[in-house]
Short mmCIF file of C-alpha atoms in Angstrom, two decimals:
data_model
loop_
_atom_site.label_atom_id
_atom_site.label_comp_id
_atom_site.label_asym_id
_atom_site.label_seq_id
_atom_site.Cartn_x
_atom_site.Cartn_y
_atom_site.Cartn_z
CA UNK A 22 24.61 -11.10 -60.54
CA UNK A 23 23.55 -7.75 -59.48
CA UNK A 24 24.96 -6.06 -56.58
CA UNK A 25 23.90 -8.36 -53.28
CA UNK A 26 23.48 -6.91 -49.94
CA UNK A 27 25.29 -7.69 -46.81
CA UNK A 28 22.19 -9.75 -45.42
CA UNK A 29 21.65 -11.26 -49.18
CA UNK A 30 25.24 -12.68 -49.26
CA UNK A 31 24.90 -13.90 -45.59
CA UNK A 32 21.73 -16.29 -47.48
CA UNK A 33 24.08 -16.92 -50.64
CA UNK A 34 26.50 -18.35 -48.56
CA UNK A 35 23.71 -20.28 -46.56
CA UNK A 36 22.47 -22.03 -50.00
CA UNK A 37 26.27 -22.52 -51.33
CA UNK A 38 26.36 -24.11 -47.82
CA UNK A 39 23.97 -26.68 -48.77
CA UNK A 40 23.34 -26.95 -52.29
CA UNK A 41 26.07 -29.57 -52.68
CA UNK A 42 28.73 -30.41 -55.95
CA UNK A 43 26.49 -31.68 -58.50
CA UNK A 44 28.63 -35.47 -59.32
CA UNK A 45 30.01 -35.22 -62.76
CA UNK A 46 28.02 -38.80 -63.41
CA UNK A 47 24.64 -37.55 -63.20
CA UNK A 48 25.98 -34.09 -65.19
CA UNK A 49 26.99 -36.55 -67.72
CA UNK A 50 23.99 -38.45 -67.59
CA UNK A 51 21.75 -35.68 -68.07
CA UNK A 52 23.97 -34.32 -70.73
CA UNK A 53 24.02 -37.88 -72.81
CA UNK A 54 19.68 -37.37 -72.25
CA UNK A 55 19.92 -33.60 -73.44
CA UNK A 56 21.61 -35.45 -76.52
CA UNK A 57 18.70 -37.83 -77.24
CA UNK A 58 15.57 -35.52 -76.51
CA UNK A 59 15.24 -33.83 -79.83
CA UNK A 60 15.18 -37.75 -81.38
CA UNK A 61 12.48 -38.68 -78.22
CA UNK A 62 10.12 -35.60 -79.30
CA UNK A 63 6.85 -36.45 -80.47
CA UNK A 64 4.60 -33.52 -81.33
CA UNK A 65 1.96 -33.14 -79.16
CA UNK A 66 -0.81 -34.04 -81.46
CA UNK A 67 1.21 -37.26 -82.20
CA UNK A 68 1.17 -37.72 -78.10
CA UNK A 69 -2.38 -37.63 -78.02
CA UNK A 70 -3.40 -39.50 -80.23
CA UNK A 71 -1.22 -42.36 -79.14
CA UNK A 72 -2.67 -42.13 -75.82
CA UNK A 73 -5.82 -42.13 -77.49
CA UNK A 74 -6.22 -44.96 -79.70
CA UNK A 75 -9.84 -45.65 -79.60
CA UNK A 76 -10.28 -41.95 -80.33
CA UNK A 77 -8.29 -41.96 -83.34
CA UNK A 78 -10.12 -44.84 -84.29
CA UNK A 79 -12.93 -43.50 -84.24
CA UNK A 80 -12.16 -40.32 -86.12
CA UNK A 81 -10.51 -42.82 -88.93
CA UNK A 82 -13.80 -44.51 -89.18
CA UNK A 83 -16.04 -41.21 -89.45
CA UNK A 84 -13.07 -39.67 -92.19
CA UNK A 85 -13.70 -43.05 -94.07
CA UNK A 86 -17.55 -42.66 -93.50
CA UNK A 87 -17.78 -39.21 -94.64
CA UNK A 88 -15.34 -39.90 -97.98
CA UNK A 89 -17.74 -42.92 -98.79
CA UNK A 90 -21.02 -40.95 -98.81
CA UNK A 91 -18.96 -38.18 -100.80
CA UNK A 92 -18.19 -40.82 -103.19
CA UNK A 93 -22.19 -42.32 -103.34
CA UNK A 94 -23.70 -39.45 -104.16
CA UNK A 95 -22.60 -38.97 -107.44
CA UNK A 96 -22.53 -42.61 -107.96
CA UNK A 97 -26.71 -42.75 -107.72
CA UNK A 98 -26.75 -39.90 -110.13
CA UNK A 99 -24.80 -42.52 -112.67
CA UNK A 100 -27.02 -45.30 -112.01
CA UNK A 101 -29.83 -43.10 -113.03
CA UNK A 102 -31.63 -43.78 -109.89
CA UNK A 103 -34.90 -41.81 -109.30
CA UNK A 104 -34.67 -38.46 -107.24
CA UNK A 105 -36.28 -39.06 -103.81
CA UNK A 106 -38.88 -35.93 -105.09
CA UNK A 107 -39.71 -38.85 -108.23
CA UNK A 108 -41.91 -40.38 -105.61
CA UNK A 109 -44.21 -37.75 -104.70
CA UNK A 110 -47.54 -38.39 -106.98
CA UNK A 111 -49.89 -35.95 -107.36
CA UNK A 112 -53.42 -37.34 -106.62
CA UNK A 113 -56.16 -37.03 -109.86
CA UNK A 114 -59.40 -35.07 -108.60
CA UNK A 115 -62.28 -35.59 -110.08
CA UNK A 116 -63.77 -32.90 -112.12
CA UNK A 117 -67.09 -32.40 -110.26
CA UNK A 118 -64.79 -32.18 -106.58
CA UNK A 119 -62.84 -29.19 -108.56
CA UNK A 120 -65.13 -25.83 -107.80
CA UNK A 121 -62.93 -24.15 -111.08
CA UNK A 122 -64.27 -26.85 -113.16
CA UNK A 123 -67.48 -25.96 -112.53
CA UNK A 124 -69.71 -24.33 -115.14
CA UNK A 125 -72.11 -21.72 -113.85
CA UNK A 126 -75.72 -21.95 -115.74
CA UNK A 127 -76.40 -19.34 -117.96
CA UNK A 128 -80.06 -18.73 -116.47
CA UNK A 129 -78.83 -18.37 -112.74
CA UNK A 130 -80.86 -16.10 -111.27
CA UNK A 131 -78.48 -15.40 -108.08
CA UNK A 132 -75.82 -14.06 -110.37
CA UNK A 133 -74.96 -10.43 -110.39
CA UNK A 134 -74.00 -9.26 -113.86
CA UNK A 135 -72.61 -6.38 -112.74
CA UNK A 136 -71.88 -5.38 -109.11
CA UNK A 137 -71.69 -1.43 -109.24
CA UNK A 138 -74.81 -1.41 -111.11
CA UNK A 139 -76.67 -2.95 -108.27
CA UNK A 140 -75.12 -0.78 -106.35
CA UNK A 141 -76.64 2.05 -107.33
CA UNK A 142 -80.63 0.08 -107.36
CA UNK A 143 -81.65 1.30 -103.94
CA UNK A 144 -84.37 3.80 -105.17
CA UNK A 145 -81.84 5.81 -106.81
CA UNK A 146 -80.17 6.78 -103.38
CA UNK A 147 -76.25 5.41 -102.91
CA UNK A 148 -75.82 2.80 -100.08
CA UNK A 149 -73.35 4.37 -99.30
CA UNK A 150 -75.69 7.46 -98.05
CA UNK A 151 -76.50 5.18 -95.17
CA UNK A 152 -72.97 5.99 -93.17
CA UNK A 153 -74.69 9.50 -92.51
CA UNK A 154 -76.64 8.05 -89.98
CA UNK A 155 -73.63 7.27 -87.94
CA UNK A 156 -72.60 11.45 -88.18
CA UNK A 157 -72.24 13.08 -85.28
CA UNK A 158 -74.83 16.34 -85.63
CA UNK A 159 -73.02 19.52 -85.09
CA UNK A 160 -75.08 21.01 -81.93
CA UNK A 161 -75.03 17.83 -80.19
CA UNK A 162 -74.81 19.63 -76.26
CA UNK A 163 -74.65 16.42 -74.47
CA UNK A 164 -71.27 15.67 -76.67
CA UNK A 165 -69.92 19.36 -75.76
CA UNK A 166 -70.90 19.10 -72.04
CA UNK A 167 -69.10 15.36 -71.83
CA UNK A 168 -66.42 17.35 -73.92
CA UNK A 169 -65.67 20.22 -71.61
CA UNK A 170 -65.49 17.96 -68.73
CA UNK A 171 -62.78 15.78 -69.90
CA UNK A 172 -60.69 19.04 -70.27
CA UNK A 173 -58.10 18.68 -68.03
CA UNK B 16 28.03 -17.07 -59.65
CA UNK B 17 26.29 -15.53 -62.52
CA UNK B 18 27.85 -15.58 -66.17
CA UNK B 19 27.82 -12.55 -68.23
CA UNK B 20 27.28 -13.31 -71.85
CA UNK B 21 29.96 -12.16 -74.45
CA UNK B 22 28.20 -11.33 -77.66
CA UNK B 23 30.31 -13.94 -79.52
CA UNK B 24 28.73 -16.44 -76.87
CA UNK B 25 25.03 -15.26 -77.44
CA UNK B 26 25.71 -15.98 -81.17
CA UNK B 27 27.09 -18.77 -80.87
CA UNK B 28 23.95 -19.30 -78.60
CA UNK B 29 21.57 -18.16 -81.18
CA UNK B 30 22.99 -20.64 -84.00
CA UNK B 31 23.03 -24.08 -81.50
CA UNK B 32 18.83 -22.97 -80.84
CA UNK B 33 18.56 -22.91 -84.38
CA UNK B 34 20.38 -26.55 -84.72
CA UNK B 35 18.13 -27.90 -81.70
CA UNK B 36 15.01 -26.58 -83.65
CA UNK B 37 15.87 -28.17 -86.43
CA UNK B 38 16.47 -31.74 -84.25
CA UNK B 39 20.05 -31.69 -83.91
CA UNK B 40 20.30 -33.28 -80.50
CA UNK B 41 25.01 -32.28 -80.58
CA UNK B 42 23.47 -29.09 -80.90
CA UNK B 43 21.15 -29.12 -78.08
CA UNK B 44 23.00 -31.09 -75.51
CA UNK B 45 26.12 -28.45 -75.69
CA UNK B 46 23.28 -25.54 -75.80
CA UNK B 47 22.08 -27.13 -72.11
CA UNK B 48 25.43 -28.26 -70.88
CA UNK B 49 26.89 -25.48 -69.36
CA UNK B 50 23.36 -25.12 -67.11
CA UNK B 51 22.89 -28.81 -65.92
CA UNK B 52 24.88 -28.19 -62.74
CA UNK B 53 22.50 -24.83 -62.67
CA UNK B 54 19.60 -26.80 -63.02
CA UNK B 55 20.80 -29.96 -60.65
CA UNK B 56 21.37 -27.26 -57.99
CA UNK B 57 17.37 -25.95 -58.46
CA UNK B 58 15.56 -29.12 -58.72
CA UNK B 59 17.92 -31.14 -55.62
CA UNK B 60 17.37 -28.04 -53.40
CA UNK B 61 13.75 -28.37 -53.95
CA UNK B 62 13.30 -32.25 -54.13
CA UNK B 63 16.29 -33.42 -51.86
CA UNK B 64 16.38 -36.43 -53.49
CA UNK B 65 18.90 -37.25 -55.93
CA UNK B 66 16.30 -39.58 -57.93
CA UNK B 67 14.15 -37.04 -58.05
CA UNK B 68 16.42 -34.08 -58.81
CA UNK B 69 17.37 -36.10 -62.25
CA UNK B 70 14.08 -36.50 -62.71
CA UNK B 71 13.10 -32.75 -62.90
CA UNK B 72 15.91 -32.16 -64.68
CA UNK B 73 15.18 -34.31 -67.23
CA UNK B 74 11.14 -33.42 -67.66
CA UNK B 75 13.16 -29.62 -67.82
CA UNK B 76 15.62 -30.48 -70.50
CA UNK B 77 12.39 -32.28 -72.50
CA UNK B 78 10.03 -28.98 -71.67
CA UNK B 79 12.60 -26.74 -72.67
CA UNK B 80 13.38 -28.28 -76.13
CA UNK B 81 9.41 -28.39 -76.61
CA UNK B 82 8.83 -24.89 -75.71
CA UNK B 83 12.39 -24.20 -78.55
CA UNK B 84 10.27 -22.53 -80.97
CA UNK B 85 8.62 -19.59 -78.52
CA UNK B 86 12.19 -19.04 -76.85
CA UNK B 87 13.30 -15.41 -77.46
CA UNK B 88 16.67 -14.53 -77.82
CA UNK B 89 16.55 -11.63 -75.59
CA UNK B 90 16.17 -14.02 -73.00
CA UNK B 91 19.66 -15.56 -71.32
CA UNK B 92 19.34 -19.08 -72.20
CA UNK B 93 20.22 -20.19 -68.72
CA UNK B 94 17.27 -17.84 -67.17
CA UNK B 95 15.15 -19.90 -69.71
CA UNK B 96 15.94 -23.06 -68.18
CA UNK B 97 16.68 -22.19 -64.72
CA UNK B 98 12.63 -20.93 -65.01
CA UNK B 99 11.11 -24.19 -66.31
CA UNK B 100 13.45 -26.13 -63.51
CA UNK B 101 12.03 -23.87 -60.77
CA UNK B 102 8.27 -24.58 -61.43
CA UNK B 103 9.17 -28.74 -62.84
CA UNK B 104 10.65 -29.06 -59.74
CA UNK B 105 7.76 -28.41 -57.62
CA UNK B 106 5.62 -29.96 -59.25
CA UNK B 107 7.90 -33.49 -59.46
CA UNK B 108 7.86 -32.80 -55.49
CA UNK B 109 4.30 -32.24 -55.15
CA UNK B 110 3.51 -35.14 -56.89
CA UNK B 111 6.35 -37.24 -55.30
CA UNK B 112 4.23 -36.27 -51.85
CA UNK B 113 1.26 -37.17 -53.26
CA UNK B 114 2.02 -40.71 -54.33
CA UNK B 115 3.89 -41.01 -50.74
CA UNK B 116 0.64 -39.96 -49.28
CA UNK B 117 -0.97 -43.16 -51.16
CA UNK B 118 1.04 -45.42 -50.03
CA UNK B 119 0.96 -46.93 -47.10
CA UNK B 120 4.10 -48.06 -45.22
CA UNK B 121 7.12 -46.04 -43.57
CA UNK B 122 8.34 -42.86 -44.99
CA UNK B 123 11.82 -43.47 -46.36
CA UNK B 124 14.18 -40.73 -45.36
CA UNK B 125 15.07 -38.44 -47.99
CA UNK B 126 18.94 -37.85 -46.87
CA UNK B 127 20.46 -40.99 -45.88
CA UNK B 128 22.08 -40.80 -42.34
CA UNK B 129 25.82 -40.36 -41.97
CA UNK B 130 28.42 -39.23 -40.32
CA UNK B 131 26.81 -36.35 -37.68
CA UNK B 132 28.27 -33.77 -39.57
CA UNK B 133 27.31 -35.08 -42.68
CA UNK B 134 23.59 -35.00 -40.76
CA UNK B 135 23.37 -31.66 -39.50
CA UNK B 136 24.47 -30.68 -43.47
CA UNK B 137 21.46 -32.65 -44.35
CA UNK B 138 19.42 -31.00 -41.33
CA UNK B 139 20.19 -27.90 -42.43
CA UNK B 140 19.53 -28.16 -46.32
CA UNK B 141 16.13 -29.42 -45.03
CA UNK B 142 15.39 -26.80 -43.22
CA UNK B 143 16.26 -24.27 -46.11
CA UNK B 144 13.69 -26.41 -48.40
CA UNK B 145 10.83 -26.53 -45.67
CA UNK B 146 11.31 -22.73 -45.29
CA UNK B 147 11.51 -22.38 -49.79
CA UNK B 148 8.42 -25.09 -49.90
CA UNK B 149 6.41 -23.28 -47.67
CA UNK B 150 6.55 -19.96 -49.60
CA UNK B 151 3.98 -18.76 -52.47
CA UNK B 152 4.94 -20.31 -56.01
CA UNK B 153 6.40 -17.26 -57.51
CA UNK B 154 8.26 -15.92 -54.32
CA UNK B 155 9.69 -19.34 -54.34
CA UNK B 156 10.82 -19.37 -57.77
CA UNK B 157 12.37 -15.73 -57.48
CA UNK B 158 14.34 -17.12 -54.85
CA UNK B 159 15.98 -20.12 -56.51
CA UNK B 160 16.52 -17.97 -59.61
CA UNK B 161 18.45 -15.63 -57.56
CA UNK B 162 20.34 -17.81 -54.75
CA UNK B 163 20.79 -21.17 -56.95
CA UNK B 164 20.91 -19.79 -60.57
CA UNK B 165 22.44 -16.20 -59.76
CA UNK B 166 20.36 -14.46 -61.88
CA UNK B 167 20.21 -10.90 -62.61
CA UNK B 168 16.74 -8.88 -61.55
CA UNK B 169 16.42 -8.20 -65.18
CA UNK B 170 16.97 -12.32 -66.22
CA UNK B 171 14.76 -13.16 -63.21
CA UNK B 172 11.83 -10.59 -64.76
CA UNK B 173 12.35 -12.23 -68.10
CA UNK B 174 11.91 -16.25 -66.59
CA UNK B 175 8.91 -15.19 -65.12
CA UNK B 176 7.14 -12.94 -67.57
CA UNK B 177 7.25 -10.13 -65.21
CA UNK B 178 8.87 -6.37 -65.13
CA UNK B 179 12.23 -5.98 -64.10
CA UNK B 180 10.57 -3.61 -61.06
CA UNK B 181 8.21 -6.75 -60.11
CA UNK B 182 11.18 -9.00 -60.20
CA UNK B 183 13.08 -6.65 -58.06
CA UNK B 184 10.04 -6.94 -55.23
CA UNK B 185 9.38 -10.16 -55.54
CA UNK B 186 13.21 -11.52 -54.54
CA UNK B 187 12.99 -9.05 -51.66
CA UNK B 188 10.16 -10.05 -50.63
CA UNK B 189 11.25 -13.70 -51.06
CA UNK B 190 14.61 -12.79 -49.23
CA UNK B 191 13.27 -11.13 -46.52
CA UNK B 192 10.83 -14.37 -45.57
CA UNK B 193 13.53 -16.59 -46.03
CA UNK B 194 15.80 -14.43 -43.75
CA UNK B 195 13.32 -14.47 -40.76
CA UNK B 196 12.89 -18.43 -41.53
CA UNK B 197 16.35 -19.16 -41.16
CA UNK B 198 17.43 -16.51 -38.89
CA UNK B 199 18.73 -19.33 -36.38
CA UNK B 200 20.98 -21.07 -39.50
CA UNK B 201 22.18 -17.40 -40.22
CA UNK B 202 23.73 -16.95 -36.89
CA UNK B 203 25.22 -20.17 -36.90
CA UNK B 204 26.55 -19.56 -40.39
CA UNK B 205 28.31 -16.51 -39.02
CA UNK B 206 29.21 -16.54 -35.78
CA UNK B 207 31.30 -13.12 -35.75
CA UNK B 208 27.97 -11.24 -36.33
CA UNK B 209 26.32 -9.84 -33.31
CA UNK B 210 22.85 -11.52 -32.99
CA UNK B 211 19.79 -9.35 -33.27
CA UNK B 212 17.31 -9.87 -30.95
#
């Protein structure tokens, strides 16, 4: 021990005092334990699981579980057993139901042959000439006045 | 009190861990031996009860070879052990008290009486546990690792994960509280020195 001071040695002596002679049968004792422990050790996991049983019981039963289905997987395949998508039937429609079955007349007088052509049939004048009514005209005075008074 | 190693020793040392490890109980019983009385001292200071004391010692021995494979050579095998018997022995003594506080019926006295010097011996021990019991758990430990094992700061730091400077703190502060505890047990224990008042 390291160097003890006057009042550490005065409580060294105090604890010699009373810590008493060990008897040589319990040193013995514990010394003929010492001797068995490393046969007594059970690893932990070992420990648990005894204390456990119904736990390891039930992790047995789901390892057993889990290796069957493993094993019936394959087995279905063998038996040639129908994949569970086998059963999903696709349902007939009848032709008249199916609008892409349906045959347009040849004399239908609804039916635009050609869509740009028409188009251009508004009295030779594109409908497209009809967005210039939503312009804005370039001397509009109300539009400058509300202009300059949003200015900050 | 305290045993300085020889490196031939720590070898030797080194070789009976690697024995135990392996499950050679020869090899672990003579690696513990030379610390029972070591250990005894610890865990009947803190139980005072013989029954008990074996006890701790034992759950120690059994902790100790569990813990084998994290043990670190740099650590002095008795600082090891003299650290797992400091904290088993509290808590074998905690639990002791709690049981006792289940059951109902007289207390049985820890010390049997005797002979009225052999009583005031027991007195006194007791009232070096009350004053170690009532301490924090580390302070406590720092103190038996010091005044029952006879450590060195250094193997105290190691058996309690700490730095040799925290070590060094902790026993004095442990030292110190004990002093003013047992101030009265002092004087008696030296009657030549003046008391302080």
């Amino acid at each position: 021990m390291s160097h003890q001071s006057d009042e550490e040695e005065r409580l060294q002596r105090l604890f010699d005092a009373t810590a008493g002679a060990p008897e040589g049968e319990r040193l013995d004792r514990l010394a003929r334990f010492a001797a068995q422990v490393p046969a007594r050790h059970v690893p932990v996991w070992k420990r648990w699981l005894r204390r456990t049983p119904a736990l390891a019981l039930a992790f047995a039963g789901v390892t057993v579980l889990a290796l069957w289905m493993g094993r019936t997987r394959p087995l279905a395949v063998e038996l040639g057993l129908p994949h569970p998508s086998a059963n999903v039937v696709e349902e007939p429609v009848a032709e008249e139901d199916d609008p892409f079955a349906l045959e347009v007349p040849e004399d239908d007088e609804f039916m635009i042959d050609d869509p740009l052509a028409a188009l251009d049939d508004n009295g030779g004048e594109s409908p497209l000439a009809l967005l210039d009514l939503l312009a804005i005209p370039e001397d509009d005075a109300a539009l400058d006045t509300w202009s300059e008074a949003m200015k900050p | 009190m305290a045993i300085e190693q020889t490196g031939d020793a720590r070898t030797g040392e080194q070789d009976l861990v690697g024995r135990a490890r392996e499950g050679d109980g020869l090899a672990f019983r003579r690696l513990v031996e030379p610390h029972l009385g070591v250990l005894l001292r610890i865990a009947t200071r803190v139980s005072q009860n013989p029954q008990l004391a074996e006890d701790a010692v034992q759950e120690t021995l059994t902790i100790a070879f569990e813990r084998l494979s994290g043990y670190r050579h740099e650590t002095p095998f008795r600082a090891y052990l003299a650290g797992i018997a400091a904290r088993q022995a509290y808590t074998l003594v905690r639990a002791e008290r709690r049981r006792r506080k289940r059951e109902e019926g007289a207390a049985h006295p820890e010390v049997p009486p005797g002979p009225e010097e052999q009583a005031r011996a027991a007195t006194t021990a007791r009232q070096v546990r009350a004053a170690l019991l009532d301490m924090p758990d580390k302070r406590r430990e720092a103190a038996l690792l010091r005044l029952d094992a006879g450590l060195s700061y250094r193997d105290i730091a190691l058996a309690l994960g700490s730095t040799e400077g925290s070590a060094r703190v902790l026993v004095h502060t442990a030292l110190k509280e004990l002093r003013e505890r047992l101030a009265p047990l002092l004087e008696l224990e030296d009657p030549h020195e003046p008391s302080i008042g």
